[in-house]
XYZ file of N, CA, C and O in Angstrom:
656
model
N 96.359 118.520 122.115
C 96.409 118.034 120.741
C 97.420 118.878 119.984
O 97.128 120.056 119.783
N 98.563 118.405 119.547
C 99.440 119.149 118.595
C 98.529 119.602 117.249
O 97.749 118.945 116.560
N 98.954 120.978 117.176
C 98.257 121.841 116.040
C 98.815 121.197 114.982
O 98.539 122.061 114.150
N 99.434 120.286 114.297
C 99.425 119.871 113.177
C 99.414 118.418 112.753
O 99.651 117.832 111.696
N 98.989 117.997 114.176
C 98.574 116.325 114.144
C 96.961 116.347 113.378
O 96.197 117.312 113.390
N 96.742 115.191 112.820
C 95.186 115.290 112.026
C 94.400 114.828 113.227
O 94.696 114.327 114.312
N 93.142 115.234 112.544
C 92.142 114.868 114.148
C 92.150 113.573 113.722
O 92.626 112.939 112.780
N 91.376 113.332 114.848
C 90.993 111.717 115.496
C 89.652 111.359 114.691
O 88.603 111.993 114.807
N 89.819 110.387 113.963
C 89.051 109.297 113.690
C 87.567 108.681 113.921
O 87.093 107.558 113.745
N 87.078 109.833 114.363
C 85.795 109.521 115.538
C 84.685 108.335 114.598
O 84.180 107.333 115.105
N 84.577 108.601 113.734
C 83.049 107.527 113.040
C 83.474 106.306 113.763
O 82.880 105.854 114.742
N 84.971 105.591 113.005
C 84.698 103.984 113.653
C 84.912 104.311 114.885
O 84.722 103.264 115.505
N 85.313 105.478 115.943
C 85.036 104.594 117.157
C 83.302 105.166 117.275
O 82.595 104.356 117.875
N 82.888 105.883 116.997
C 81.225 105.771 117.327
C 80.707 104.107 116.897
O 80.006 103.380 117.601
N 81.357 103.738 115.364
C 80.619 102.464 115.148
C 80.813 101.405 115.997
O 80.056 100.438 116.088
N 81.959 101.605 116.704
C 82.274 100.461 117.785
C 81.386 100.579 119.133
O 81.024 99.698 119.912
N 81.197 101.764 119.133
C 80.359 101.987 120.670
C 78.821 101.805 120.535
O 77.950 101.455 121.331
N 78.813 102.278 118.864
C 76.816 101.823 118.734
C 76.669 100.219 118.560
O 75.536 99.737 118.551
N 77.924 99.308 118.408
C 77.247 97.819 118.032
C 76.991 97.534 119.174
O 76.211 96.592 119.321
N 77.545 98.232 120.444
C 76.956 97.601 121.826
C 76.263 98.440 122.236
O 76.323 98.408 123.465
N 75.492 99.345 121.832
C 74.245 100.409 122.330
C 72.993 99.877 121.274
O 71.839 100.307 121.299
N 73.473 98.933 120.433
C 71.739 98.978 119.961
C 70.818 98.095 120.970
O 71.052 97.251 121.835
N 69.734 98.668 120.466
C 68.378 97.894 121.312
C 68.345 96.494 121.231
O 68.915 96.205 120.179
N 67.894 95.278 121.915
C 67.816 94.419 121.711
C 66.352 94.362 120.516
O 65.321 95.033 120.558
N 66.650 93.605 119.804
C 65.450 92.912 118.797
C 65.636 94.124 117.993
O 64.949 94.030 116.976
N 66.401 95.413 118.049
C 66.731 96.681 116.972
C 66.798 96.175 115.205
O 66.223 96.618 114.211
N 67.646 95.208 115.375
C 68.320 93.795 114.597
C 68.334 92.893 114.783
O 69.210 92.371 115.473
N 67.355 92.266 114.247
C 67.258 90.450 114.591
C 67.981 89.937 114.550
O 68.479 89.197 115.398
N 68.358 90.237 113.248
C 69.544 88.712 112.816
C 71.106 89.116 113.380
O 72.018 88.710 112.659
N 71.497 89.876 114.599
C 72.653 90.499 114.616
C 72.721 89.914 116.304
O 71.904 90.337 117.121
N 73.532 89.147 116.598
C 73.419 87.860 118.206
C 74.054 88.937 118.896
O 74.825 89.594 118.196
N 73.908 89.351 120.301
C 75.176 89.623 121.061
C 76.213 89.204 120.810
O 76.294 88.251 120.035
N 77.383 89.787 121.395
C 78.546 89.348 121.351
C 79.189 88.348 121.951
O 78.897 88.580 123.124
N 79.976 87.234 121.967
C 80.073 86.415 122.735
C 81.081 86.753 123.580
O 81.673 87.775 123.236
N 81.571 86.100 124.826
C 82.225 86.550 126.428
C 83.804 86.616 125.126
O 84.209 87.778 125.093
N 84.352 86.006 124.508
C 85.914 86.589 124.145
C 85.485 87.073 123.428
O 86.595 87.517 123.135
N 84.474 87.786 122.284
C 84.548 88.602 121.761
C 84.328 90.197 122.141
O 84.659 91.145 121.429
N 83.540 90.277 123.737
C 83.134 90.977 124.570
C 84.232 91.906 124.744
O 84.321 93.080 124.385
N 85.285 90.951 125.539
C 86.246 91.001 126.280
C 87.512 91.925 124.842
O 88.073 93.016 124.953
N 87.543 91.345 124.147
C 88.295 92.410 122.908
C 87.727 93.900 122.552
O 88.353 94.958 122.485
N 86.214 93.617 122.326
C 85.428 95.071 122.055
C 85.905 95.844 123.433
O 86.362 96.985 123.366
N 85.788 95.244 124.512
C 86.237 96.381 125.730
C 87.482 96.770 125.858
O 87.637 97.767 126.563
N 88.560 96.223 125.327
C 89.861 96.595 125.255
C 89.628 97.753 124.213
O 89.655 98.909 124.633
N 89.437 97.547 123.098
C 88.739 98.568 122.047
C 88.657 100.088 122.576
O 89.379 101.076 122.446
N 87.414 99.809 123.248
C 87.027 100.971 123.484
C 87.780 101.782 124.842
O 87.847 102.982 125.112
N 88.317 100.534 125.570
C 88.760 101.625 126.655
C 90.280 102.169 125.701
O 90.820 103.223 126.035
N 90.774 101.445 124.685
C 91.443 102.278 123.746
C 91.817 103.563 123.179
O 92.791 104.312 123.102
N 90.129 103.448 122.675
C 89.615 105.040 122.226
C 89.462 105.892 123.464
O 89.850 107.056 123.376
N 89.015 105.525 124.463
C 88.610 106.325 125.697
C 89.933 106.986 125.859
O 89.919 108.204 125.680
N 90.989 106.478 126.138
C 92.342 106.830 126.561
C 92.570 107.864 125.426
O 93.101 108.946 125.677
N 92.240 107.588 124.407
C 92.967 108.645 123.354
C 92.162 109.546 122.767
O 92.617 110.251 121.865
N 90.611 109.690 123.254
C 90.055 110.336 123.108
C 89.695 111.534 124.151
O 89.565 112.726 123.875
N 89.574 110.929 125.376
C 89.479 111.532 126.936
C 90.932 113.019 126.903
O 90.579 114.140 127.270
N 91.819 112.885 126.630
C 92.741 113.823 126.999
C 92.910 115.080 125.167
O 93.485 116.168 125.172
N 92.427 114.625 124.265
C 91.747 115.704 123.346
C 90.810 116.446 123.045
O 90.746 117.381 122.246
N 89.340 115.550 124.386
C 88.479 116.310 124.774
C 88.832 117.423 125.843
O 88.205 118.482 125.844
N 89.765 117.191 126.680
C 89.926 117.628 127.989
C 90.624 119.035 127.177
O 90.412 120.146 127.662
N 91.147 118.944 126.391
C 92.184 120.099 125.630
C 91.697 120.557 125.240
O 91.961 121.751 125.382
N 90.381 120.216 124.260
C 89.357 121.084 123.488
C 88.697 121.883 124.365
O 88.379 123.022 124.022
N 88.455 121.482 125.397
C 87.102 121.923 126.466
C 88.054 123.410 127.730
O 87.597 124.251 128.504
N 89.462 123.028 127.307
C 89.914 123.976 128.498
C 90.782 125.423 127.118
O 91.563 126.306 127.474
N 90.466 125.275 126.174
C 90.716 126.114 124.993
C 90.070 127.123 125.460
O 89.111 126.901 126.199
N 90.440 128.446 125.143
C 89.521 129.708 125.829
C 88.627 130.148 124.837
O 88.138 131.278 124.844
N 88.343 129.092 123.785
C 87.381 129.995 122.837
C 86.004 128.913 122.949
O 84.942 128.874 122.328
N 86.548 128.122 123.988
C 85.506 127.005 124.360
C 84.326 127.725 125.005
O 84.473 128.539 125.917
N 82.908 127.313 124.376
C 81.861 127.534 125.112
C 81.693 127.245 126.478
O 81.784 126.067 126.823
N 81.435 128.219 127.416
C 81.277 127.765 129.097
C 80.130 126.245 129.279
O 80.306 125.315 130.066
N 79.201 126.374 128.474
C 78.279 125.149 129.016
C 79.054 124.142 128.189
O 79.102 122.974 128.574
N 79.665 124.522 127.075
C 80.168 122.842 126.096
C 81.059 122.223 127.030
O 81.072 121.049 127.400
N 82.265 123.769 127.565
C 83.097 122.969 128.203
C 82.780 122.250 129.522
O 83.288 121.150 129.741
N 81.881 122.888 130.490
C 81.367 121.829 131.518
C 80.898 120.738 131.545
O 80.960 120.012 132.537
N 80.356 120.435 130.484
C 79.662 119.100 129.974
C 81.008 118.638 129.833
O 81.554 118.139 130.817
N 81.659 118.741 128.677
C 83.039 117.672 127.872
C 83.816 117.671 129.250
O 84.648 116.766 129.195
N 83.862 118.220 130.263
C 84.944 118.380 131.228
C 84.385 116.845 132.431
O 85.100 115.998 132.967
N 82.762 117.039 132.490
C 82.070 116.037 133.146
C 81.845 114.921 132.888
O 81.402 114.010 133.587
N 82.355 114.988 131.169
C 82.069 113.813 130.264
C 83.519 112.976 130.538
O 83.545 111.748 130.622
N 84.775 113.872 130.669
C 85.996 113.805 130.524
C 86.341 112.901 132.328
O 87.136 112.020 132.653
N 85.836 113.279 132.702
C 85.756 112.128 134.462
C 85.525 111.200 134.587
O 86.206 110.292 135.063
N 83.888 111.185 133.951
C 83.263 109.627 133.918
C 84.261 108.968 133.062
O 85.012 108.263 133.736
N 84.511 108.962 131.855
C 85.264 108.413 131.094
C 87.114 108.137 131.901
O 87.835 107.285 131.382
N 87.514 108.768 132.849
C 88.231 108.265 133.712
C 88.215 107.305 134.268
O 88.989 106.347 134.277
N 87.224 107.531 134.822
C 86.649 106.752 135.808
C 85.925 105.465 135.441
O 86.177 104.549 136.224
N 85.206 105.203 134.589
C 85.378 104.292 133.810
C 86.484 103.043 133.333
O 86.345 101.828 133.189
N 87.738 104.052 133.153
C 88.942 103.232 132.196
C 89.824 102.969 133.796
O 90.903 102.392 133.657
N 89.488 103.297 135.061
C 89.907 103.187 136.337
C 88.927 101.463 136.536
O 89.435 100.351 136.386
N 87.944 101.660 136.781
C 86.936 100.501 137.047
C 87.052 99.340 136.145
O 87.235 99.452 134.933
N 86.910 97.934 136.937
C 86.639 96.719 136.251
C 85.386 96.272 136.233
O 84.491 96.485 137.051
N 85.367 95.503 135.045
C 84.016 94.495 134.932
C 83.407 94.293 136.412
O 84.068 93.781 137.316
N 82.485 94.607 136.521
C 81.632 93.934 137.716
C 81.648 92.155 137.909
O 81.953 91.586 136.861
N 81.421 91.411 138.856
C 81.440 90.231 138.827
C 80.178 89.553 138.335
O 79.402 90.397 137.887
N 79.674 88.234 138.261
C 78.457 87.855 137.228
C 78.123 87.891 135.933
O 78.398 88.810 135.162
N 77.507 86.863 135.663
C 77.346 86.110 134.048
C 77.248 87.559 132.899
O 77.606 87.635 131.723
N 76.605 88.615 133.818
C 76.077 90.106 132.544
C 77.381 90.904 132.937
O 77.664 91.764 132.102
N 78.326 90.814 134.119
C 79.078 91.653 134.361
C 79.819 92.247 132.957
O 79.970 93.466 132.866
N 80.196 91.517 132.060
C 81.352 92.204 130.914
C 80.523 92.971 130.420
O 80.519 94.186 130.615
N 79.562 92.232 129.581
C 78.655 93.091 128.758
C 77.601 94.177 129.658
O 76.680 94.750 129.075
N 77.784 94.317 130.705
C 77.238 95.789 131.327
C 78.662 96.771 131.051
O 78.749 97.692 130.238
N 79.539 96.362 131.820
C 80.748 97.246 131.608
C 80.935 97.526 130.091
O 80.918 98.635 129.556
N 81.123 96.290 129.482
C 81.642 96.927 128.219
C 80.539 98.005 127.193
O 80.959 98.460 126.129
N 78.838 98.364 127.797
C 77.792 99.143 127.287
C 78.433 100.165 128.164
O 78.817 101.155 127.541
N 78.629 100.179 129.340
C 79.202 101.742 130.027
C 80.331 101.936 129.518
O 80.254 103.165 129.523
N 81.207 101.757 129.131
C 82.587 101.960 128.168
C 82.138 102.842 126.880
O 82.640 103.896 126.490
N 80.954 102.049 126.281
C 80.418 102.273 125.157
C 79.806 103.745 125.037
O 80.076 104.558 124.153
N 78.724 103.960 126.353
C 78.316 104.923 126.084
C 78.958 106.230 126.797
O 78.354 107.284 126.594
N 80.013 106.271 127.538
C 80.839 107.261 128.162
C 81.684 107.464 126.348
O 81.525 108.586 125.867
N 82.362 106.610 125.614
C 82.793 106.699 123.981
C 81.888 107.752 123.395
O 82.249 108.835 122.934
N 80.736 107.309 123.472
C 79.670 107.462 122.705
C 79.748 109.025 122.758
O 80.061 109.755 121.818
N 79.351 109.465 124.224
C 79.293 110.753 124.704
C 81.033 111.745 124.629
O 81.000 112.969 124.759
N 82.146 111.146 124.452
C 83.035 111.772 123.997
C 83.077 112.080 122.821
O 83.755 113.093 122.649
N 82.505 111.514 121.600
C 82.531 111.580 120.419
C 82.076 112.746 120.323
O 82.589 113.780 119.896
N 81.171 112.544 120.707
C 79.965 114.083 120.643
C 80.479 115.654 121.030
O 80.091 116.734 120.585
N 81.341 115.387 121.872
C 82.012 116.851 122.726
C 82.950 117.436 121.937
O 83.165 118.625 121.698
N 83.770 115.897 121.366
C 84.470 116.185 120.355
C 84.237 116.945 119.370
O 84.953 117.925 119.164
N 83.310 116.669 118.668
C 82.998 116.974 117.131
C 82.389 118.268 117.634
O 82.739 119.260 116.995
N 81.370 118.517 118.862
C 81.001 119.832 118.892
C 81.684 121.270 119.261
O 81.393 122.403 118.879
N 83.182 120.579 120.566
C 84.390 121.206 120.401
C 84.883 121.944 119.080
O 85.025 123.150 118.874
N 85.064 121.039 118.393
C 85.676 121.696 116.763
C 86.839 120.557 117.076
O 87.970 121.018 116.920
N 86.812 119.519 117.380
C 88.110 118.666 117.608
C 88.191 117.831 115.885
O 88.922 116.911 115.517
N 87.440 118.375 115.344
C 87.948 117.931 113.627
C 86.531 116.910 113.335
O 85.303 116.973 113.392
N 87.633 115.947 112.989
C 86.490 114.753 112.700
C 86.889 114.696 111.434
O 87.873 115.207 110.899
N 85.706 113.768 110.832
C 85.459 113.720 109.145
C 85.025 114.326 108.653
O 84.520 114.991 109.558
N 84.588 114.957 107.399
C 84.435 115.743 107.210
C 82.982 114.401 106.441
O 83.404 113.671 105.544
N 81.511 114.227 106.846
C 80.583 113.347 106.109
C 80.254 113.872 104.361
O 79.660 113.125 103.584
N 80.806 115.397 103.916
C 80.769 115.667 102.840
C 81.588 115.068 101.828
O 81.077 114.522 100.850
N 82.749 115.131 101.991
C 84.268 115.409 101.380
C 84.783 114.144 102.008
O 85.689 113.692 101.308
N 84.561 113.458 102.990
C 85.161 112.365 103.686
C 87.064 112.558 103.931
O 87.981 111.746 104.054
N 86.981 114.052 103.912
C 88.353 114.391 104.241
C 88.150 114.798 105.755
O 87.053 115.062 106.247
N 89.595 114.816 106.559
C 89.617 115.450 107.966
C 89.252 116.851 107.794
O 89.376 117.530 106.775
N 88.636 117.296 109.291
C 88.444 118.789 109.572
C 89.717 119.103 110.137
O 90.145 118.157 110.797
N 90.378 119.968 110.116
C 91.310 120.228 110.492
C 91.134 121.236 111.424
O 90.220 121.946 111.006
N 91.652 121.746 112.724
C 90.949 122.433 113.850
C 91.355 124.556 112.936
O 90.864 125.623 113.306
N 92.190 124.344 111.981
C 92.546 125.827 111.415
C 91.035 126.240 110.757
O 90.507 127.348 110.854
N 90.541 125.176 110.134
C 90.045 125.124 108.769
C 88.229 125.518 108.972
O 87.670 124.683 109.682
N 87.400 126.524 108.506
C 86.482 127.057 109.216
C 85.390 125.427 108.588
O 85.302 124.636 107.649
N 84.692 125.815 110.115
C 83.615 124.611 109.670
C 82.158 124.718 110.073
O 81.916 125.911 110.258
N 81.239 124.073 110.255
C 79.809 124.437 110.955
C 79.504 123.093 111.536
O 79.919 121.984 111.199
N 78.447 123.549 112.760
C 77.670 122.333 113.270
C 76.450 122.236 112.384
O 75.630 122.953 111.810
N 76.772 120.944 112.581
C 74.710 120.703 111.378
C 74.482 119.477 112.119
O 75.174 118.689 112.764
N 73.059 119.622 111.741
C 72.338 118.188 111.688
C 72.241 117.034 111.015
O 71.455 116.993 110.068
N 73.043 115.829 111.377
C 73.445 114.612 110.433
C 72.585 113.497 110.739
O 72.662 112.824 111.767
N 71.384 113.257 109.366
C 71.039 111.954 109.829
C 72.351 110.471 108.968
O 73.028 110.459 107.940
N 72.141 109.545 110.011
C 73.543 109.038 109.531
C 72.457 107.987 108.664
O 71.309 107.707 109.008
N 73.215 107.487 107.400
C 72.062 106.851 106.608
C 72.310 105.311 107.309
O 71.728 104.635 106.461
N 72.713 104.512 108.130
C 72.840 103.225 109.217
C 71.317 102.951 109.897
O 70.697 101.894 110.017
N 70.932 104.459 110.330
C 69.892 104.737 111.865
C 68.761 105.673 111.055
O 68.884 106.274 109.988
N 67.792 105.586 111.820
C 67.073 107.274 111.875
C 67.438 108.260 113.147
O 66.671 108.971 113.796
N 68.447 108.124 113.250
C 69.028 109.073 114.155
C 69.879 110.215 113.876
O 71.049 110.246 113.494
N 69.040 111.171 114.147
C 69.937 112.410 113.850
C 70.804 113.266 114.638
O 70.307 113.836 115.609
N 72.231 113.467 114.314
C 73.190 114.398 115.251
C 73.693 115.082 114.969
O 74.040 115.218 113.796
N 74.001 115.896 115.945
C 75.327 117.185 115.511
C 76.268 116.643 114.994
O 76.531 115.524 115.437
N 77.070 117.145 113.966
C 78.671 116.886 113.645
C 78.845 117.811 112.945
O 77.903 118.231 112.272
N 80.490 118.600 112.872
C 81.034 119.287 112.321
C 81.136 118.829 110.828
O 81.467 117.660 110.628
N 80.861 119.714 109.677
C 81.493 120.075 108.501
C 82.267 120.651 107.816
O 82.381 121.809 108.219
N 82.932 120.426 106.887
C 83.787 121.927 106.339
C 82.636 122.763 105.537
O 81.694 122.413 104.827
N 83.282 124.384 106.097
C 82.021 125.631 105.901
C 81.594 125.076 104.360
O 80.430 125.034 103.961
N 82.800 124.649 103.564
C 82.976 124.923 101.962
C 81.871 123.770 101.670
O 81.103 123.732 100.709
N 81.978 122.838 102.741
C 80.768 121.673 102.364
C 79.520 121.841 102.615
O 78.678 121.311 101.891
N 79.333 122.254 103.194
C 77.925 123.052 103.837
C 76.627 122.855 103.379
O 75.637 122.411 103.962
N 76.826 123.354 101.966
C 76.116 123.345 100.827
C 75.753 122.455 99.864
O 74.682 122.281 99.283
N 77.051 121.797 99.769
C 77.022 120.493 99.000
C 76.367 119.434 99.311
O 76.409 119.014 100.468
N 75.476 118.660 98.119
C 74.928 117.070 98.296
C 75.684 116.165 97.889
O 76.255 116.139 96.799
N 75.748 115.135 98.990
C 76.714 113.662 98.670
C 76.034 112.959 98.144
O 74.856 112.810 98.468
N 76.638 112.308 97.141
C 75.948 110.904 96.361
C 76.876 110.143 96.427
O 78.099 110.279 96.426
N 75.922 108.979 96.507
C 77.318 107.560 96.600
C 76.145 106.461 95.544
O 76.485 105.321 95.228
C-alpha cells in the first residue's frame, strides 16, 4: 500500500458481502437475488477481493504486525486467492453458493484489515484513518444489525458521541 494513498473503503464492501450473508427469513420482505443479478454481485466482490487481498497481505507482513493477526490475515489472504482462482460450481444453487463464499472470505478480509491498522473510516468523524494517524480498536455495534465488531477509530474520536 503506498504511504500516501487513502485507505480502502471497507463499509460498502462489508455492505456488499452482508446482503449475501444474511439469514434467510433475517428479512422478510428482502427476495434473494436473482441468477443476473447474482452473477454482477460476484463480479463485485471478487473486485474487492483483488484489491483488498494484496493490502491485507502488506499489512500482515509489516514488522509491527502482531504474530497471531498476521497468521490469520496471511490464511485469510489464500483462501481469498483461492477463491478469486475457483469458479461457480455447476447446479441451479451453484452461483449463489459461490457468490456467499466470495462473500464471506470479503467479509473476513475486512476484518484483518481494519484490525491491521489498514485505515478504514473513521464511524466517528466519517473521515479516513490514515495508517500515520494514531487510532484504537473498539467495539462497534453497527446501528443496521445487533452485531457487534472490532473496527479502528481515530484516538481523537475515541471519546466522542455521534448523532445523526
Amino acid at each position: 500500500m503506498n504511504a500516501k494513498a487513502p485507505p480502502l473503503n471497507v463499509p460498502p464492501m462489508r455492505a456488499l458481502a452482508h446482503r449475501l450473508l444474511l439469514e434467510p427469513g433475517a428479512m422478510p420482505d428482502v427476495l434473494p437475488p436473482a441468477a443476473d443479478e447474482l452473477e454482477d454481485l460476484a463480479l463485485r466482490l471478487r473486485g474487492h477481493l483483488s484489491l483488498l487481498a494484496p493490502e491485507v497481505e502488506e499489512l500482515a507482513l509489516a514488522p509491527s504486525a502482531d504474530s497471531v493477526l498476521r497468521c490469520c490475515a496471511l490464511a485469510c489472504v489464500g483462501e481469498a486467492r483461492g477463491k478469486l482462482r475457483a469458479a461457480p460450481p455447476p447446479g441451479p444453487n451453484g452461483a449463489a453458493a459461490y457468490a456467499r463464499r466470495l462473500a464471506r472470505t470479503l467479509d473476513s478480509l475486512c476484518e484483518h484489515y481494519e484490525k491491521l491498522g489498514g485505515g478504514g473510516i473513521c464511524p466517528a468523524c466519517d473521515r479516513p484513518i490514515m495508517r500515520e494517524e494514531p487510532s484504537v480498536l473498539t467495539d462497534y455495534l453497527s446501528p443496521s444489525g445487533p452485531t457487534a465488531r472490532s473496527i479502528r477509530i481515530h484516538a481523537r474520536c475515541a471519546n466522542t458521541v455521534r448523532r445523526r
